[in-house]
């Protein structure tokens, strides 16, 4: 679900992104040396999905700097395809020299971190702590090069908020939602009383928001399954079912109906990771009044993002590592952000003036660079997501869906979920 | 198969035979001839069997092996755990839901589809202008990619913004929960299947109708039978054998339905309460979403057995029906007088 979200997000983001800024020269950071192979003619393949913002021009720049290297870029339509391909070929050969991995299934890939090449020492410390920690395995090997992250703010329709008698300027809305989830849902209740309509687009995005703030959700690092006994999960489920379901237009996101409602301007507020801005502006070009507030219920939250990995059994591992280092260097990530709106995870890029100055016309010229940077800084928890995370989370989302659709009541649906977890 | 013998043809394996009998030494070319006669027929049919062994038999056998193991796809290894995974599948309520859904969608698609196909074929069988044009046009839906069909229909069956519900809402003031209620989701999916396969079955039945001797109809007309009476008394009975064929093929196809339910919503997992989870979709989810190939292999074998059993039932039914199918002419006169 999330992968689809990111796909659509990135695709849409590409449509509205600013024109690419051509950076003069090459910076001193990252390994500018074209790998350890010297002058040998080699071809490197890069496999990504959706839109990472790696345009032909960007790759050409690398080829110009390293004349002996040819870079071939293969793009899969969606992360699901990339996931299937990755696990089918991992350890058997046949993968690209540089493979993109999505955060949803990154933990699954980390199970096989011994089959991935270790990143060169000079890139360590390039990323946000939690982004880098997630890509470091038990033996302390860093095997993933972070690309982008999804810090979340709250997107809202200033016109609808005004009609409902709520604050409608950015600071006012930030103050309105400044608090915990229950406060966020109180506002949603107020909105519903004032207008008779749900404020939020989907109940499961609230669940997503809460769960992404919990460190240990369904399993613990030692492998204990705590999914059904974790009080935080039970509280999250109950809160979502009791309070978010009545305030949400849909149970989950990304259905045809959901997109149609988006285009019709039926949603008043949404939880908004960076890539969601592109989804909104892309699917609702005719709707006016969207804006984004520098706030998120219960602190900060991250939703989505990707990594580049280098399979250890490739033919040109060293050259591939150099290319992955270069692609995820702050300068190149800023170009990718300009190309496709993928919000950088590199500290240096986060501090750059270019990012700080980025605004978004569709969102009432909001200083999106500044807001999302502030949201990224507010992220305190890096949820522990192991290989089974996706499975459990998917099942819990279905439990919410069942209640939303009126198929089962709160308790029955929870029990169904418990049974499903036991079946795993 | 090689015909290259390194041994020189004259060197005998056994000690030379007694002198009193003429030794019959086979020249190399004679031997080749002999081999040619013996083995070449097998050589000629071997490509199919070799190919089948590689792409058919091996995967089937290997699936069976994996189904008894806890399999890791990446490391390509597994540990033997016996029938545990079969037990897990049979104890999983989702499996039984999937089985129910599969049969429900199968019935909802096959029955109306065949009835419609017979009637359309009967209409095409009449004297109309531009026969070929009409006949080809019923096949157009079949040429469309199933995923494209599924995408378009899924959109039409949207709960809030779908074309179907909008029309129903405007005309009758009702909306149908296409993506919530199991029965209605089956109806929607069956509609996609019907859209695709009705034309195909129509053409098969039409071919069978063409084979019915026209004299029957002439005789019936002379006897004063109307079009309907002719249809039910001549056309339908004559189609029995073809109908059985069509039923068997659509059964096998129906039990493997995958594309339509997979594309029915954006997650492709069969619905939050497994409303439209079919067996093959369940298989896909276990294999490609949970990476549990051991369980998926076990389920594949269970599906194989289900299809086998239903195929056998079909075969028995077919045999009995086709036997009285053969008696189209009046019973032959008994030889000799009745005592």
Short mmCIF file of N, CA and C in Angstrom, two decimals, chain A residues 139-269:
data_model
loop_
_atom_site.label_atom_id
_atom_site.label_comp_id
_atom_site.label_asym_id
_atom_site.label_seq_id
_atom_site.Cartn_x
_atom_site.Cartn_y
_atom_site.Cartn_z
N UNK A 139 26.17 -6.68 12.35
CA UNK A 139 27.63 -6.68 12.42
C UNK A 139 28.21 -5.29 12.23
N UNK A 140 27.33 -4.29 12.18
CA UNK A 140 27.82 -2.93 12.01
C UNK A 140 28.17 -2.57 10.58
N UNK A 141 27.75 -3.40 9.62
CA UNK A 141 28.04 -3.07 8.22
C UNK A 141 26.93 -2.19 7.67
N UNK A 142 27.31 -1.09 7.04
CA UNK A 142 26.33 -0.22 6.39
C UNK A 142 26.14 -0.73 4.96
N UNK A 143 24.94 -1.19 4.63
CA UNK A 143 24.75 -1.79 3.30
C UNK A 143 23.74 -1.03 2.44
N UNK A 144 23.16 0.04 2.95
CA UNK A 144 22.20 0.80 2.15
C UNK A 144 22.58 2.26 2.08
N UNK A 145 22.44 2.83 0.89
CA UNK A 145 22.69 4.27 0.72
C UNK A 145 21.33 4.96 0.72
N UNK A 146 21.05 5.75 1.75
CA UNK A 146 19.74 6.40 1.83
C UNK A 146 19.53 7.37 0.68
N UNK A 147 18.33 7.36 0.11
CA UNK A 147 18.00 8.34 -0.93
C UNK A 147 17.11 9.42 -0.34
N UNK A 148 15.83 9.09 -0.15
CA UNK A 148 14.90 10.12 0.33
C UNK A 148 14.18 9.65 1.59
N UNK A 149 13.47 10.57 2.23
CA UNK A 149 12.65 10.24 3.39
C UNK A 149 11.27 10.87 3.22
N UNK A 150 10.37 10.53 4.12
CA UNK A 150 9.02 11.09 4.02
C UNK A 150 8.56 11.73 5.31
N UNK A 151 9.20 12.87 5.71
CA UNK A 151 8.74 13.56 6.92
C UNK A 151 7.32 14.08 6.70
N UNK A 152 6.48 13.98 7.74
CA UNK A 152 5.07 14.31 7.55
C UNK A 152 4.65 15.61 8.23
N UNK A 153 3.90 16.40 7.48
CA UNK A 153 3.21 17.55 8.04
C UNK A 153 1.71 17.28 7.91
N UNK A 154 0.91 18.31 8.08
CA UNK A 154 -0.53 18.14 7.86
C UNK A 154 -0.95 19.05 6.71
N UNK A 155 -1.52 18.45 5.66
CA UNK A 155 -2.05 19.25 4.56
C UNK A 155 -3.52 19.53 4.86
N UNK A 156 -3.95 20.72 4.55
CA UNK A 156 -5.35 21.06 4.84
C UNK A 156 -5.87 22.02 3.78
N UNK A 157 -7.19 22.09 3.68
CA UNK A 157 -7.83 23.01 2.74
C UNK A 157 -8.24 24.26 3.50
N UNK A 158 -7.53 25.35 3.27
CA UNK A 158 -7.81 26.55 4.06
C UNK A 158 -9.25 27.03 3.88
N UNK A 159 -9.80 26.86 2.66
CA UNK A 159 -11.18 27.34 2.43
C UNK A 159 -12.19 26.53 3.24
N UNK A 160 -12.00 25.20 3.27
CA UNK A 160 -12.93 24.36 4.01
C UNK A 160 -12.80 24.58 5.52
N UNK A 161 -11.55 24.80 5.96
CA UNK A 161 -11.34 25.05 7.39
C UNK A 161 -12.03 26.34 7.81
N UNK A 162 -11.96 27.33 6.91
CA UNK A 162 -12.58 28.60 7.23
C UNK A 162 -14.10 28.45 7.35
N UNK A 163 -14.68 27.71 6.39
CA UNK A 163 -16.12 27.47 6.43
C UNK A 163 -16.54 26.79 7.73
N UNK A 164 -15.67 25.91 8.21
CA UNK A 164 -16.01 25.17 9.43
C UNK A 164 -15.72 25.98 10.68
N UNK A 165 -15.24 27.22 10.47
CA UNK A 165 -14.97 28.08 11.61
C UNK A 165 -13.68 27.74 12.34
N UNK A 166 -12.77 27.08 11.66
CA UNK A 166 -11.47 26.76 12.27
C UNK A 166 -10.42 27.73 11.73
N UNK A 167 -9.28 27.73 12.40
CA UNK A 167 -8.18 28.56 11.90
C UNK A 167 -7.80 28.09 10.50
N UNK A 168 -7.36 29.02 9.65
CA UNK A 168 -7.05 28.60 8.29
C UNK A 168 -5.69 29.07 7.81
N UNK A 169 -4.97 29.85 8.63
CA UNK A 169 -3.61 30.21 8.22
C UNK A 169 -2.65 29.16 8.77
N UNK A 170 -1.45 29.11 8.19
CA UNK A 170 -0.50 28.04 8.53
C UNK A 170 -0.19 27.99 10.02
N UNK A 171 0.08 29.15 10.61
CA UNK A 171 0.44 29.17 12.03
C UNK A 171 -0.76 28.75 12.88
N UNK A 172 -1.93 29.23 12.49
CA UNK A 172 -3.15 28.91 13.25
C UNK A 172 -3.41 27.42 13.24
N UNK A 173 -3.26 26.80 12.06
CA UNK A 173 -3.52 25.37 11.94
C UNK A 173 -2.46 24.59 12.70
N UNK A 174 -1.21 25.08 12.65
CA UNK A 174 -0.15 24.41 13.39
C UNK A 174 -0.47 24.42 14.87
N UNK A 175 -1.02 25.55 15.35
CA UNK A 175 -1.38 25.62 16.76
C UNK A 175 -2.56 24.70 17.07
N UNK A 176 -3.48 24.65 16.11
CA UNK A 176 -4.69 23.83 16.27
C UNK A 176 -4.35 22.36 16.46
N UNK A 177 -3.41 21.87 15.66
CA UNK A 177 -3.08 20.44 15.69
C UNK A 177 -1.90 20.14 16.61
N UNK A 178 -1.41 21.17 17.30
CA UNK A 178 -0.26 20.94 18.16
C UNK A 178 -0.73 20.17 19.39
N UNK A 179 -0.41 18.90 19.44
CA UNK A 179 -0.88 18.07 20.55
C UNK A 179 -0.80 16.61 20.17
N UNK A 180 -1.55 15.80 20.91
CA UNK A 180 -1.48 14.37 20.60
C UNK A 180 -2.56 13.97 19.59
N UNK A 181 -2.68 12.68 19.35
CA UNK A 181 -3.63 12.19 18.34
C UNK A 181 -5.06 12.46 18.76
N UNK A 182 -5.30 12.37 20.05
CA UNK A 182 -6.65 12.58 20.51
C UNK A 182 -7.08 14.03 20.25
N UNK A 183 -6.12 14.96 20.42
CA UNK A 183 -6.40 16.36 20.11
C UNK A 183 -6.71 16.53 18.61
N UNK A 184 -5.91 15.84 17.79
CA UNK A 184 -6.12 15.89 16.33
C UNK A 184 -7.55 15.44 15.99
N UNK A 185 -7.98 14.36 16.66
CA UNK A 185 -9.31 13.82 16.38
C UNK A 185 -10.41 14.69 17.01
N UNK A 186 -10.06 15.43 18.09
CA UNK A 186 -11.03 16.38 18.63
C UNK A 186 -11.35 17.44 17.58
N UNK A 187 -10.31 17.93 16.93
CA UNK A 187 -10.50 18.93 15.87
C UNK A 187 -11.37 18.33 14.76
N UNK A 188 -11.08 17.05 14.44
CA UNK A 188 -11.87 16.38 13.40
C UNK A 188 -13.34 16.30 13.82
N UNK A 189 -13.57 16.04 15.11
CA UNK A 189 -14.95 16.02 15.61
C UNK A 189 -15.62 17.38 15.45
N UNK A 190 -14.87 18.43 15.80
CA UNK A 190 -15.40 19.80 15.65
C UNK A 190 -15.77 20.06 14.21
N UNK A 191 -14.88 19.67 13.31
CA UNK A 191 -15.12 19.90 11.89
C UNK A 191 -16.39 19.19 11.45
N UNK A 192 -16.54 17.95 11.95
CA UNK A 192 -17.71 17.16 11.55
C UNK A 192 -19.00 17.80 12.09
N UNK A 193 -18.94 18.30 13.33
CA UNK A 193 -20.13 18.92 13.90
C UNK A 193 -20.50 20.18 13.10
N UNK A 194 -19.46 20.91 12.68
CA UNK A 194 -19.72 22.16 11.97
C UNK A 194 -20.22 21.92 10.54
N UNK A 195 -19.73 20.89 9.89
CA UNK A 195 -20.04 20.74 8.46
C UNK A 195 -20.84 19.49 8.14
N UNK A 196 -20.82 18.51 9.05
CA UNK A 196 -21.51 17.24 8.76
C UNK A 196 -20.70 16.33 7.86
N UNK A 197 -19.45 16.73 7.59
CA UNK A 197 -18.62 15.91 6.70
C UNK A 197 -17.36 15.44 7.42
N UNK A 198 -16.79 14.31 6.98
CA UNK A 198 -15.53 13.87 7.60
C UNK A 198 -14.39 14.80 7.20
N UNK A 199 -13.46 15.00 8.14
CA UNK A 199 -12.37 15.91 7.85
C UNK A 199 -11.19 15.20 7.17
N UNK A 200 -10.95 13.94 7.59
CA UNK A 200 -9.74 13.24 7.14
C UNK A 200 -10.07 12.39 5.91
N UNK A 201 -9.06 12.12 5.11
CA UNK A 201 -9.31 11.33 3.90
C UNK A 201 -9.47 9.85 4.20
N UNK A 202 -8.64 9.30 5.13
CA UNK A 202 -8.76 7.88 5.38
C UNK A 202 -8.38 7.52 6.80
N UNK A 203 -9.05 6.49 7.32
CA UNK A 203 -8.80 6.06 8.69
C UNK A 203 -7.43 5.40 8.81
N UNK A 204 -7.05 4.68 7.77
CA UNK A 204 -5.79 3.94 7.85
C UNK A 204 -4.56 4.84 7.80
N UNK A 205 -4.71 6.05 7.25
CA UNK A 205 -3.55 6.94 7.26
C UNK A 205 -3.27 7.39 8.69
N UNK A 206 -4.33 7.49 9.51
CA UNK A 206 -4.14 7.83 10.92
C UNK A 206 -3.42 6.68 11.62
N UNK A 207 -3.85 5.45 11.33
CA UNK A 207 -3.18 4.28 11.90
C UNK A 207 -1.70 4.28 11.50
N UNK A 208 -1.47 4.57 10.23
CA UNK A 208 -0.10 4.63 9.70
C UNK A 208 0.71 5.66 10.47
N UNK A 209 0.10 6.82 10.70
CA UNK A 209 0.78 7.90 11.41
C UNK A 209 1.14 7.50 12.83
N UNK A 210 0.18 6.84 13.53
CA UNK A 210 0.43 6.45 14.91
C UNK A 210 1.50 5.36 14.96
N UNK A 211 1.33 4.34 14.11
CA UNK A 211 2.24 3.20 14.15
C UNK A 211 3.67 3.61 13.81
N UNK A 212 3.81 4.60 12.92
CA UNK A 212 5.16 5.06 12.57
C UNK A 212 5.83 5.84 13.69
N UNK A 213 5.09 6.05 14.79
CA UNK A 213 5.71 6.73 15.94
C UNK A 213 6.03 5.76 17.06
N UNK A 214 5.71 4.47 16.83
CA UNK A 214 5.97 3.47 17.86
C UNK A 214 7.24 2.72 17.50
N UNK A 215 8.14 2.59 18.48
CA UNK A 215 9.41 1.95 18.16
C UNK A 215 9.25 0.45 17.91
N UNK A 216 8.64 -0.23 18.88
CA UNK A 216 8.45 -1.67 18.71
C UNK A 216 6.96 -1.92 18.53
N UNK A 217 6.59 -2.31 17.33
CA UNK A 217 5.18 -2.43 17.01
C UNK A 217 4.68 -3.87 17.11
N UNK A 218 5.13 -4.71 16.21
CA UNK A 218 4.57 -6.06 16.10
C UNK A 218 5.56 -7.12 16.56
N UNK A 219 6.85 -6.81 16.46
CA UNK A 219 7.85 -7.78 16.88
C UNK A 219 8.97 -7.04 17.60
N UNK A 220 9.72 -7.79 18.40
CA UNK A 220 10.88 -7.21 19.06
C UNK A 220 12.14 -7.76 18.41
N UNK A 221 13.26 -7.07 18.60
CA UNK A 221 14.49 -7.50 17.92
C UNK A 221 14.87 -8.95 18.17
N UNK A 222 14.47 -9.50 19.34
CA UNK A 222 14.83 -10.90 19.59
C UNK A 222 13.87 -11.87 18.92
N UNK A 223 12.91 -11.33 18.16
CA UNK A 223 12.03 -12.21 17.41
C UNK A 223 10.69 -12.49 18.09
N UNK A 224 10.51 -12.00 19.32
CA UNK A 224 9.23 -12.21 20.00
C UNK A 224 8.14 -11.45 19.26
N UNK A 225 7.03 -12.11 19.03
CA UNK A 225 5.90 -11.44 18.39
C UNK A 225 5.05 -10.79 19.47
N UNK A 226 4.97 -9.47 19.44
CA UNK A 226 4.21 -8.76 20.46
C UNK A 226 2.97 -8.12 19.84
N UNK A 227 2.71 -8.45 18.57
CA UNK A 227 1.63 -7.78 17.82
C UNK A 227 0.33 -7.71 18.60
N UNK A 228 -0.10 -8.84 19.13
CA UNK A 228 -1.44 -8.88 19.72
C UNK A 228 -1.43 -8.50 21.20
N UNK A 229 -0.23 -8.46 21.80
CA UNK A 229 -0.18 -8.17 23.23
C UNK A 229 0.34 -6.76 23.50
N UNK A 230 0.82 -6.09 22.45
CA UNK A 230 1.39 -4.76 22.63
C UNK A 230 0.29 -3.75 22.94
N UNK A 231 0.31 -3.18 24.15
CA UNK A 231 -0.78 -2.25 24.51
C UNK A 231 -0.82 -1.04 23.58
N UNK A 232 0.34 -0.61 23.07
CA UNK A 232 0.37 0.56 22.19
C UNK A 232 -0.41 0.30 20.90
N UNK A 233 -0.27 -0.94 20.40
CA UNK A 233 -0.99 -1.29 19.17
C UNK A 233 -2.49 -1.38 19.45
N UNK A 234 -2.83 -1.99 20.58
CA UNK A 234 -4.25 -2.09 20.94
C UNK A 234 -4.85 -0.70 21.08
N UNK A 235 -4.11 0.22 21.75
CA UNK A 235 -4.62 1.59 21.91
C UNK A 235 -4.77 2.27 20.55
N UNK A 236 -3.76 2.07 19.69
CA UNK A 236 -3.81 2.69 18.36
C UNK A 236 -5.04 2.20 17.60
N UNK A 237 -5.26 0.88 17.65
CA UNK A 237 -6.39 0.30 16.94
C UNK A 237 -7.70 0.86 17.47
N UNK A 238 -7.82 0.86 18.82
CA UNK A 238 -9.07 1.34 19.40
C UNK A 238 -9.32 2.81 19.08
N UNK A 239 -8.26 3.61 19.16
CA UNK A 239 -8.41 5.03 18.87
C UNK A 239 -8.86 5.23 17.41
N UNK A 240 -8.21 4.50 16.51
CA UNK A 240 -8.54 4.66 15.09
C UNK A 240 -9.97 4.21 14.82
N UNK A 241 -10.33 3.04 15.39
CA UNK A 241 -11.65 2.50 15.11
C UNK A 241 -12.75 3.36 15.73
N UNK A 242 -12.50 3.81 16.98
CA UNK A 242 -13.56 4.56 17.66
C UNK A 242 -13.66 5.99 17.15
N UNK A 243 -12.51 6.60 16.87
CA UNK A 243 -12.56 8.03 16.62
C UNK A 243 -12.17 8.45 15.20
N UNK A 244 -11.28 7.72 14.56
CA UNK A 244 -10.88 8.14 13.21
C UNK A 244 -11.88 7.65 12.17
N UNK A 245 -12.45 6.46 12.40
CA UNK A 245 -13.38 5.91 11.41
C UNK A 245 -14.57 6.84 11.15
N UNK A 246 -15.22 7.39 12.20
CA UNK A 246 -16.33 8.30 11.91
C UNK A 246 -15.89 9.60 11.24
N UNK A 247 -14.62 9.94 11.41
CA UNK A 247 -14.13 11.21 10.86
C UNK A 247 -13.43 11.06 9.52
N UNK A 248 -13.45 9.86 8.96
CA UNK A 248 -12.70 9.63 7.73
C UNK A 248 -13.66 9.34 6.58
N UNK A 249 -13.29 9.86 5.40
CA UNK A 249 -14.13 9.64 4.22
C UNK A 249 -13.97 8.21 3.72
N UNK A 250 -12.76 7.68 3.83
CA UNK A 250 -12.49 6.33 3.35
C UNK A 250 -11.74 5.54 4.40
N UNK A 251 -11.76 4.24 4.19
CA UNK A 251 -11.03 3.38 5.10
C UNK A 251 -9.54 3.41 4.78
N UNK A 252 -9.21 3.21 3.53
CA UNK A 252 -7.80 3.22 3.13
C UNK A 252 -7.61 4.17 1.96
N UNK A 253 -6.35 4.41 1.64
CA UNK A 253 -6.06 5.32 0.53
C UNK A 253 -5.87 4.55 -0.78
N UNK A 254 -5.73 5.30 -1.84
CA UNK A 254 -5.32 4.81 -3.17
C UNK A 254 -6.38 4.05 -3.96
N UNK A 255 -7.61 3.95 -3.48
CA UNK A 255 -8.61 3.29 -4.32
C UNK A 255 -9.08 4.29 -5.38
N UNK A 256 -9.74 3.78 -6.41
CA UNK A 256 -10.25 4.65 -7.47
C UNK A 256 -11.19 5.71 -6.89
N UNK A 257 -12.03 5.25 -5.95
CA UNK A 257 -12.97 6.17 -5.31
C UNK A 257 -12.23 7.29 -4.58
N UNK A 258 -11.17 6.89 -3.89
CA UNK A 258 -10.41 7.86 -3.10
C UNK A 258 -9.82 8.93 -4.02
N UNK A 259 -9.29 8.49 -5.16
CA UNK A 259 -8.72 9.45 -6.11
C UNK A 259 -9.80 10.37 -6.69
N UNK A 260 -10.98 9.77 -6.95
CA UNK A 260 -12.07 10.59 -7.48
C UNK A 260 -12.48 11.64 -6.47
N UNK A 261 -12.54 11.25 -5.20
CA UNK A 261 -12.91 12.22 -4.16
C UNK A 261 -11.86 13.30 -4.02
N UNK A 262 -10.63 12.90 -4.19
CA UNK A 262 -9.53 13.86 -4.12
C UNK A 262 -9.70 14.89 -5.24
N UNK A 263 -9.99 14.40 -6.43
CA UNK A 263 -10.15 15.30 -7.57
C UNK A 263 -11.35 16.21 -7.38
N UNK A 264 -12.37 15.73 -6.66
CA UNK A 264 -13.56 16.55 -6.43
C UNK A 264 -13.40 17.50 -5.25
N UNK A 265 -12.24 17.43 -4.59
CA UNK A 265 -12.01 18.33 -3.47
C UNK A 265 -12.84 18.00 -2.25
N UNK A 266 -13.02 16.69 -1.96
CA UNK A 266 -13.87 16.32 -0.82
C UNK A 266 -13.10 16.23 0.50
N UNK A 267 -11.76 16.18 0.42
CA UNK A 267 -11.00 16.01 1.67
C UNK A 267 -10.59 17.37 2.22
N UNK A 268 -10.73 17.52 3.54
CA UNK A 268 -10.36 18.78 4.16
C UNK A 268 -8.95 18.73 4.74
N UNK A 269 -8.50 17.56 5.17
CA UNK A 269 -7.17 17.47 5.76
C UNK A 269 -6.57 16.11 5.50
#
